[in-house]
Each structure stands twice: as structure tokens, then as C-alpha cells.
């Protein structure tokens, strides 16, 4: 299953490629944010990489926090619970003002004709 | 500007792979969990962009730069990302330098080819994201069309 046998020991992420997510897609999302005019190349790379780190962090935190350890699974409720309980993930829940504004922003974008 | 709702989503296959690499072997990840993580990732991008943009605006710059993104991570309480991000950026910049030497099709009206010079250029508010002709090689492998998983 693991695709990276030799690169693991000398790189922190354990992957030969710097990033897997497409930068162009991340840029599209960033550009939909109000008030953003332009983004330099390094900032684009860093945001993409940070998103990958975030996905790893969210998945692993939810798995460790959840009940799936016995069943060796990760379910939606593990994620929802972790987001509710962990302050750094509160922006996902709309719990605080920032989170609410983000979800609202997505709603506006997605409901545009 | 995103024209369709799908444009805000990240490719499912890549998200799935990143999740699998983060978890112990053999963990079963439900479809709903995968979708939720993918959506969370999009929200994360927006949150990071918004935070980074605040830093840029404070500095009266129109272009987001690397420092803004790193400052945003700290603000969002993801300090754990800072070191891997800095390391990855170093590797990325070295890779970009190598590419630029061999690629002649750069538009260089007033823009220098050097990445170091690009930093100071970026702060003058030029529209830098149009220079992203060079996608990393992973683009061809990783970018997949949205699978309709309904």
C-alpha cells in the first residue's frame, strides 16, 4: 500500500513529491475569497501544503479521539465529535463567528446562479 | 472566481490518499467521513486565505506572500505545521529554480526570473498568480475530475 519506500527516512512527510493536491484547484478556492486580489507562487504552494497537513491532522485526530479504534474505522461521527470538542477545529462547525462566516461564504458561492 | 459548486471541492482521490497515508494501515474510512474531510479542507483553505489576507492588508500589500500564510497558520493555532511548511518551501523553491533555468517560455517584461527577486516584486502588488504556468509534476497524476459519489 505504501508508495514510498526509500524516501521516508530523509523527508518529514515521507513522500517523494512535495505536494499531491492540485495547486490550480487550491488557487481557485483562494480566489473566491473576498478582498483577495493576487497570490504569489510561494503562498500558493504553502497553502496547498498546509491543506494536506490539515487533512492528515484532522483524520488522525478524529481517529484517535473516536470510537473507531476498536473497529479500525473512521466514521462521520468521529469527525463531527472531534470538531466539536477540539478548539482548533471549531472553525469547521460554525460554532464561533469566524466559522459561521466561512460556512456562510461557501453558501453564498455555491448558491450563485 | 469559482463558477460551479464543484470547483470549491478538492479531488476525492487525492484526499482519500492523503487520509490513508495519515492513518494506520487498513483503517476503513467511510464515504461520509471522506466527504466531510474534503469539505473541511476547502473550508480550511478559505480560512487560511482570509487570515493571510488580513496580514497582507495590514502591511498594505495587495499580494499574499509566504510570510502571510505562515503568520496565518500561527494565528489559526496550527503552529505544528510551521516547520514542515518551511522545509517543504525550501525544497519547492530549489525545484522551481532548476525548472526555470530550462524553461525559456517565461514572460519577463519587467519580471526577473529569480525567485528571490520575485519576493520583492510580489510586494509591489503585481498580479503574480498569472505567472503560475509551471504546475508541479504532480498535477498530471493527481488531478482527477470529480467523481459523482451520490
mmCIF file of C-alpha atoms in Angstrom:
data_model
loop_
_atom_site.group_PDB
_atom_site.id
_atom_site.type_symbol
_atom_site.label_atom_id
_atom_site.label_comp_id
_atom_site.label_asym_id
_atom_site.label_seq_id
_atom_site.Cartn_x
_atom_site.Cartn_y
_atom_site.Cartn_z
ATOM 1 C CA UNK A 1 0.000 0.000 0.000
ATOM 2 C CA UNK A 2 2.800 2.427 0.743
ATOM 3 C CA UNK A 3 4.193 4.042 -2.350
ATOM 4 C CA UNK A 4 7.296 5.500 -0.800
ATOM 5 C CA UNK A 5 9.886 3.025 0.388
ATOM 6 C CA UNK A 6 13.144 4.877 0.047
ATOM 7 C CA UNK A 7 12.134 8.465 0.643
ATOM 8 C CA UNK A 8 10.718 8.003 4.102
ATOM 9 C CA UNK A 9 13.813 8.433 6.192
ATOM 10 C CA UNK A 10 15.047 11.725 4.827
ATOM 11 C CA UNK A 11 11.849 13.711 4.436
ATOM 12 C CA UNK A 12 9.430 14.698 7.129
ATOM 13 C CA UNK A 13 6.316 13.981 5.108
ATOM 14 C CA UNK A 14 7.570 10.636 3.914
ATOM 15 C CA UNK A 15 6.582 11.353 0.346
ATOM 16 C CA UNK A 16 8.846 11.974 -2.600
ATOM 17 C CA UNK A 17 6.565 14.542 -4.154
ATOM 18 C CA UNK A 18 6.295 17.907 -2.395
ATOM 19 C CA UNK A 19 2.533 18.028 -2.751
ATOM 20 C CA UNK A 20 -0.308 15.909 -4.099
ATOM 21 C CA UNK A 21 -3.201 18.350 -4.193
ATOM 22 C CA UNK A 22 -3.509 20.356 -7.401
ATOM 23 C CA UNK A 23 -2.321 23.910 -6.874
ATOM 24 C CA UNK A 24 -4.717 25.214 -9.512
ATOM 25 C CA UNK A 25 -7.727 23.970 -7.593
ATOM 26 C CA UNK A 26 -6.482 25.457 -4.348
ATOM 27 C CA UNK A 27 -5.913 28.739 -6.150
ATOM 28 C CA UNK A 28 -9.497 28.687 -7.409
ATOM 29 C CA UNK A 29 -10.779 28.361 -3.866
ATOM 30 C CA UNK A 30 -8.481 31.099 -2.608
ATOM 31 C CA UNK A 31 -9.558 33.469 -5.364
ATOM 32 C CA UNK A 32 -13.195 33.044 -4.399
ATOM 33 C CA UNK A 33 -12.389 34.692 -1.101
ATOM 34 C CA UNK A 34 -13.474 38.326 -0.998
ATOM 35 C CA UNK A 35 -10.804 41.042 -0.940
ATOM 36 C CA UNK A 36 -8.064 38.796 -2.290
ATOM 37 C CA UNK A 37 -6.526 40.296 -5.405
ATOM 38 C CA UNK A 38 -3.417 38.240 -6.042
ATOM 39 C CA UNK A 39 -1.421 35.434 -4.534
ATOM 40 C CA UNK A 40 2.246 34.822 -5.047
ATOM 41 C CA UNK A 41 3.639 31.468 -6.038
ATOM 42 C CA UNK A 42 5.162 30.574 -2.685
ATOM 43 C CA UNK A 43 1.982 31.490 -0.834
ATOM 44 C CA UNK A 44 0.036 29.244 -3.177
ATOM 45 C CA UNK A 45 2.403 26.359 -2.559
ATOM 46 C CA UNK A 46 2.323 26.861 1.213
ATOM 47 C CA UNK A 47 -1.469 26.960 1.334
ATOM 48 C CA UNK A 48 -1.671 23.760 -0.693
ATOM 49 C CA UNK A 49 0.862 22.035 1.517
ATOM 50 C CA UNK A 50 -0.821 23.306 4.676
ATOM 51 C CA UNK A 51 -4.114 21.893 3.449
ATOM 52 C CA UNK A 52 -2.539 18.480 3.062
ATOM 53 C CA UNK A 53 -1.118 18.693 6.568
ATOM 54 C CA UNK A 54 -4.529 19.721 7.795
ATOM 55 C CA UNK A 55 -6.231 16.724 6.172
ATOM 56 C CA UNK A 56 -3.720 14.404 7.832
ATOM 57 C CA UNK A 57 -4.123 16.128 11.182
ATOM 58 C CA UNK A 58 -7.925 16.095 11.075
ATOM 59 C CA UNK A 59 -8.093 12.456 10.024
ATOM 60 C CA UNK A 60 -5.626 11.248 12.618
ATOM 61 C CA UNK A 61 -7.051 13.359 15.453
ATOM 62 C CA UNK A 62 -10.542 12.120 14.698
ATOM 63 C CA UNK A 63 -9.409 8.529 14.540
ATOM 64 C CA UNK A 64 -7.508 8.726 17.827
ATOM 65 C CA UNK A 65 -10.314 10.602 19.502
ATOM 66 C CA UNK A 66 -13.084 8.390 18.236
ATOM 67 C CA UNK A 67 -14.505 5.009 18.938
ATOM 68 C CA UNK A 68 -13.222 3.560 15.721
ATOM 69 C CA UNK A 69 -10.029 2.242 17.221
ATOM 70 C CA UNK A 70 -11.732 -0.985 18.210
ATOM 71 C CA UNK A 71 -13.436 -1.381 14.884
ATOM 72 C CA UNK A 72 -10.470 0.041 12.957
ATOM 73 C CA UNK A 73 -12.635 2.544 11.178
ATOM 74 C CA UNK A 74 -13.194 6.272 10.832
ATOM 75 C CA UNK A 75 -16.773 7.462 10.619
ATOM 76 C CA UNK A 76 -18.503 10.761 10.095
ATOM 77 C CA UNK A 77 -19.494 10.966 13.758
ATOM 78 C CA UNK A 78 -15.829 10.628 14.808
ATOM 79 C CA UNK A 79 -15.129 13.713 12.748
ATOM 80 C CA UNK A 80 -18.135 15.653 13.960
ATOM 81 C CA UNK A 81 -17.313 14.890 17.591
ATOM 82 C CA UNK A 82 -13.690 15.842 17.212
ATOM 83 C CA UNK A 83 -14.593 19.109 15.519
ATOM 84 C CA UNK A 84 -16.989 19.940 18.349
ATOM 85 C CA UNK A 85 -14.541 19.049 21.094
ATOM 86 C CA UNK A 86 -11.289 20.438 19.726
ATOM 87 C CA UNK A 87 -10.898 24.178 19.711
ATOM 88 C CA UNK A 88 -8.622 24.368 16.694
ATOM 89 C CA UNK A 89 -11.317 22.682 14.636
ATOM 90 C CA UNK A 90 -14.137 24.935 15.783
ATOM 91 C CA UNK A 91 -13.927 26.947 12.601
ATOM 92 C CA UNK A 92 -15.442 23.921 10.865
ATOM 93 C CA UNK A 93 -18.547 23.833 12.943
ATOM 94 C CA UNK A 94 -19.804 27.356 12.570
ATOM 95 C CA UNK A 95 -19.618 27.467 16.354
ATOM 96 C CA UNK A 96 -17.756 30.730 16.556
ATOM 97 C CA UNK A 97 -18.192 33.823 14.477
ATOM 98 C CA UNK A 98 -15.284 33.001 12.186
ATOM 99 C CA UNK A 99 -16.635 29.558 11.485
ATOM 100 C CA UNK A 100 -20.053 30.876 10.774
ATOM 101 C CA UNK A 101 -18.706 33.459 8.348
ATOM 102 C CA UNK A 102 -16.755 30.810 6.473
ATOM 103 C CA UNK A 103 -19.715 28.498 6.082
ATOM 104 C CA UNK A 104 -21.860 31.431 5.051
ATOM 105 C CA UNK A 105 -19.286 32.409 2.447
ATOM 106 C CA UNK A 106 -19.415 28.935 0.970
ATOM 107 C CA UNK A 107 -23.190 29.063 0.942
ATOM 108 C CA UNK A 108 -23.107 32.333 -0.981
ATOM 109 C CA UNK A 109 -20.614 30.992 -3.514
ATOM 110 C CA UNK A 110 -22.469 27.758 -4.060
ATOM 111 C CA UNK A 111 -25.870 29.315 -4.455
ATOM 112 C CA UNK A 112 -24.844 31.879 -7.007
ATOM 113 C CA UNK A 113 -26.762 31.352 -10.237
ATOM 114 C CA UNK B 1 -13.961 33.026 -9.395
ATOM 115 C CA UNK B 2 -15.499 29.594 -8.861
ATOM 116 C CA UNK B 3 -18.257 29.067 -11.346
ATOM 117 C CA UNK B 4 -19.687 25.824 -10.147
ATOM 118 C CA UNK B 5 -20.095 24.411 -6.652
ATOM 119 C CA UNK B 6 -17.809 21.520 -7.544
ATOM 120 C CA UNK B 7 -14.998 23.974 -8.089
ATOM 121 C CA UNK B 8 -14.732 24.506 -4.381
ATOM 122 C CA UNK B 9 -14.033 20.833 -3.813
ATOM 123 C CA UNK B 10 -10.696 19.110 -3.916
ATOM 124 C CA UNK B 11 -10.220 15.897 -5.896
ATOM 125 C CA UNK B 12 -11.624 12.968 -3.953
ATOM 126 C CA UNK B 13 -8.934 10.529 -4.973
ATOM 127 C CA UNK B 14 -6.132 12.726 -3.689
ATOM 128 C CA UNK B 15 -7.934 13.490 -0.430
ATOM 129 C CA UNK B 16 -8.534 9.780 0.090
ATOM 130 C CA UNK B 17 -4.891 9.004 -0.472
ATOM 131 C CA UNK B 18 -3.727 11.646 1.973
ATOM 132 C CA UNK B 19 -6.137 10.314 4.605
ATOM 133 C CA UNK B 20 -4.962 6.746 4.081
ATOM 134 C CA UNK B 21 -1.328 7.757 4.405
ATOM 135 C CA UNK B 22 -2.055 9.507 7.690
ATOM 136 C CA UNK B 23 -3.920 6.640 9.313
ATOM 137 C CA UNK B 24 -2.637 3.231 10.372
ATOM 138 C CA UNK B 25 -2.854 0.580 7.681
ATOM 139 C CA UNK B 26 -6.181 -0.993 6.984
ATOM 140 C CA UNK B 27 -8.420 1.586 8.648
ATOM 141 C CA UNK B 28 -11.774 1.727 6.925
ATOM 142 C CA UNK B 29 -12.809 5.284 6.162
ATOM 143 C CA UNK B 30 -16.486 5.783 5.411
ATOM 144 C CA UNK B 31 -17.611 7.698 2.363
ATOM 145 C CA UNK B 32 -19.284 10.301 4.536
ATOM 146 C CA UNK B 33 -16.112 10.786 6.541
ATOM 147 C CA UNK B 34 -14.083 11.247 3.379
ATOM 148 C CA UNK B 35 -16.544 13.774 2.030
ATOM 149 C CA UNK B 36 -16.575 15.649 5.328
ATOM 150 C CA UNK B 37 -12.792 15.820 5.418
ATOM 151 C CA UNK B 38 -12.730 17.040 1.836
ATOM 152 C CA UNK B 39 -15.210 19.790 2.638
ATOM 153 C CA UNK B 40 -13.279 20.646 5.785
ATOM 154 C CA UNK B 41 -10.178 21.036 3.651
ATOM 155 C CA UNK B 42 -11.955 23.569 1.438
ATOM 156 C CA UNK B 43 -13.101 25.500 4.492
ATOM 157 C CA UNK B 44 -9.528 25.395 5.745
ATOM 158 C CA UNK B 45 -8.286 26.970 2.522
ATOM 159 C CA UNK B 46 -10.812 29.783 2.851
ATOM 160 C CA UNK B 47 -9.970 30.324 6.496
ATOM 161 C CA UNK B 48 -6.235 30.380 5.795
ATOM 162 C CA UNK B 49 -6.718 32.736 2.864
ATOM 163 C CA UNK B 50 -8.819 35.100 4.920
ATOM 164 C CA UNK B 51 -6.279 35.143 7.761
ATOM 165 C CA UNK B 52 -3.318 35.549 5.431
ATOM 166 C CA UNK B 53 -5.098 38.333 3.598
ATOM 167 C CA UNK B 54 -5.533 40.230 6.845
ATOM 168 C CA UNK B 55 -1.792 40.220 7.339
ATOM 169 C CA UNK B 56 -1.195 41.386 3.772
ATOM 170 C CA UNK B 57 -3.712 44.202 4.130
ATOM 171 C CA UNK B 58 -2.141 45.316 7.398
ATOM 172 C CA UNK B 59 1.155 45.609 5.529
ATOM 173 C CA UNK B 60 -0.667 47.465 2.738
ATOM 174 C CA UNK B 61 0.151 44.800 0.187
ATOM 175 C CA UNK B 62 -2.240 43.504 -2.417
ATOM 176 C CA UNK B 63 -0.431 40.249 -2.988
ATOM 177 C CA UNK B 64 -0.451 37.431 -0.480
ATOM 178 C CA UNK B 65 3.025 36.124 0.169
ATOM 179 C CA UNK B 66 4.609 33.209 2.004
ATOM 180 C CA UNK B 67 5.023 35.183 5.218
ATOM 181 C CA UNK B 68 1.325 35.957 5.300
ATOM 182 C CA UNK B 69 0.429 32.280 5.025
ATOM 183 C CA UNK B 70 2.849 31.289 7.771
ATOM 184 C CA UNK B 71 1.540 34.044 10.014
ATOM 185 C CA UNK B 72 -1.970 32.797 9.310
ATOM 186 C CA UNK B 73 -1.044 29.276 10.423
ATOM 187 C CA UNK B 74 0.160 30.644 13.703
ATOM 188 C CA UNK B 75 -2.977 32.701 14.138
ATOM 189 C CA UNK B 76 -5.121 29.665 13.420
ATOM 190 C CA UNK B 77 -3.177 27.770 16.081
ATOM 191 C CA UNK B 78 -1.577 25.356 13.658
ATOM 192 C CA UNK B 79 1.974 26.031 14.802
ATOM 193 C CA UNK B 80 2.673 22.343 14.322
ATOM 194 C CA UNK B 81 2.573 22.999 10.577
ATOM 195 C CA UNK B 82 5.173 25.753 10.579
ATOM 196 C CA UNK B 83 8.325 23.672 10.490
ATOM 197 C CA UNK B 84 7.179 21.140 7.869
ATOM 198 C CA UNK B 85 5.892 24.050 5.794
ATOM 199 C CA UNK B 86 9.201 25.884 5.913
ATOM 200 C CA UNK B 87 11.109 22.756 4.970
ATOM 201 C CA UNK B 88 8.753 21.965 2.132
ATOM 202 C CA UNK B 89 9.028 25.513 0.830
ATOM 203 C CA UNK B 90 12.817 25.264 0.720
ATOM 204 C CA UNK B 91 12.643 22.097 -1.337
ATOM 205 C CA UNK B 92 9.988 23.583 -3.578
ATOM 206 C CA UNK B 93 11.957 26.737 -4.263
ATOM 207 C CA UNK B 94 15.044 24.765 -5.164
ATOM 208 C CA UNK B 95 12.963 22.700 -7.556
ATOM 209 C CA UNK B 96 11.468 25.806 -9.124
ATOM 210 C CA UNK B 97 14.895 27.301 -9.700
ATOM 211 C CA UNK B 98 16.006 24.238 -11.572
ATOM 212 C CA UNK B 99 12.920 24.342 -13.758
ATOM 213 C CA UNK B 100 13.221 27.995 -14.564
ATOM 214 C CA UNK B 101 16.679 27.577 -15.985
ATOM 215 C CA UNK B 102 15.464 25.097 -18.570
ATOM 216 C CA UNK B 103 12.131 26.707 -19.440
ATOM 217 C CA UNK B 104 12.516 29.553 -21.921
ATOM 218 C CA UNK B 105 8.838 30.419 -22.229
ATOM 219 C CA UNK B 106 8.720 32.839 -19.326
ATOM 220 C CA UNK B 107 7.176 36.224 -19.916
ATOM 221 C CA UNK B 108 9.707 38.582 -18.466
ATOM 222 C CA UNK B 109 8.669 42.089 -19.328
ATOM 223 C CA UNK B 110 9.657 43.560 -16.006
ATOM 224 C CA UNK B 111 9.833 40.396 -14.015
ATOM 225 C CA UNK B 112 13.068 38.757 -13.089
ATOM 226 C CA UNK B 113 13.483 35.021 -13.432
ATOM 227 C CA UNK B 114 14.967 34.616 -9.952
ATOM 228 C CA UNK B 115 12.686 33.515 -7.153
ATOM 229 C CA UNK B 116 14.422 35.832 -4.723
ATOM 230 C CA UNK B 117 13.553 38.830 -6.822
ATOM 231 C CA UNK B 118 10.010 37.611 -7.123
ATOM 232 C CA UNK B 119 9.505 38.178 -3.434
ATOM 233 C CA UNK B 120 10.171 41.881 -3.652
ATOM 234 C CA UNK B 121 8.221 42.091 -6.880
ATOM 235 C CA UNK B 122 5.269 40.453 -5.240
ATOM 236 C CA UNK B 123 5.132 43.113 -2.631
ATOM 237 C CA UNK B 124 4.545 45.768 -5.228
ATOM 238 C CA UNK B 125 1.130 44.375 -5.794
ATOM 239 C CA UNK B 126 1.610 42.859 -9.222
ATOM 240 C CA UNK B 127 -0.709 40.157 -10.321
ATOM 241 C CA UNK B 128 1.571 37.281 -9.637
ATOM 242 C CA UNK B 129 -0.786 34.415 -9.839
ATOM 243 C CA UNK B 130 -0.874 34.627 -13.586
ATOM 244 C CA UNK B 131 2.729 33.512 -13.608
ATOM 245 C CA UNK B 132 1.728 30.103 -12.404
ATOM 246 C CA UNK B 133 2.404 28.429 -15.710
ATOM 247 C CA UNK B 134 4.605 25.916 -14.003
ATOM 248 C CA UNK B 135 2.475 23.455 -12.171
ATOM 249 C CA UNK B 136 4.355 20.802 -10.256
ATOM 250 C CA UNK B 137 4.594 17.450 -11.960
ATOM 251 C CA UNK B 138 2.072 16.027 -9.574
ATOM 252 C CA UNK B 139 -0.621 17.962 -11.416
ATOM 253 C CA UNK B 140 -0.849 15.372 -14.153
ATOM 254 C CA UNK B 141 -1.180 12.436 -11.841
ATOM 255 C CA UNK B 142 -3.172 13.864 -9.040
ATOM 256 C CA UNK B 143 -5.765 15.989 -10.743
ATOM 257 C CA UNK B 144 -8.841 13.975 -11.378
ATOM 258 C CA UNK B 145 -12.298 15.005 -12.321
ATOM 259 C CA UNK B 146 -14.907 14.953 -9.614
ATOM 260 C CA UNK B 147 -16.366 11.549 -9.082
ATOM 261 C CA UNK B 148 -20.066 11.725 -8.537
ATOM 262 C CA UNK B 149 -20.379 9.611 -5.470
ATOM 263 C CA UNK B 150 -24.088 10.019 -4.960
#
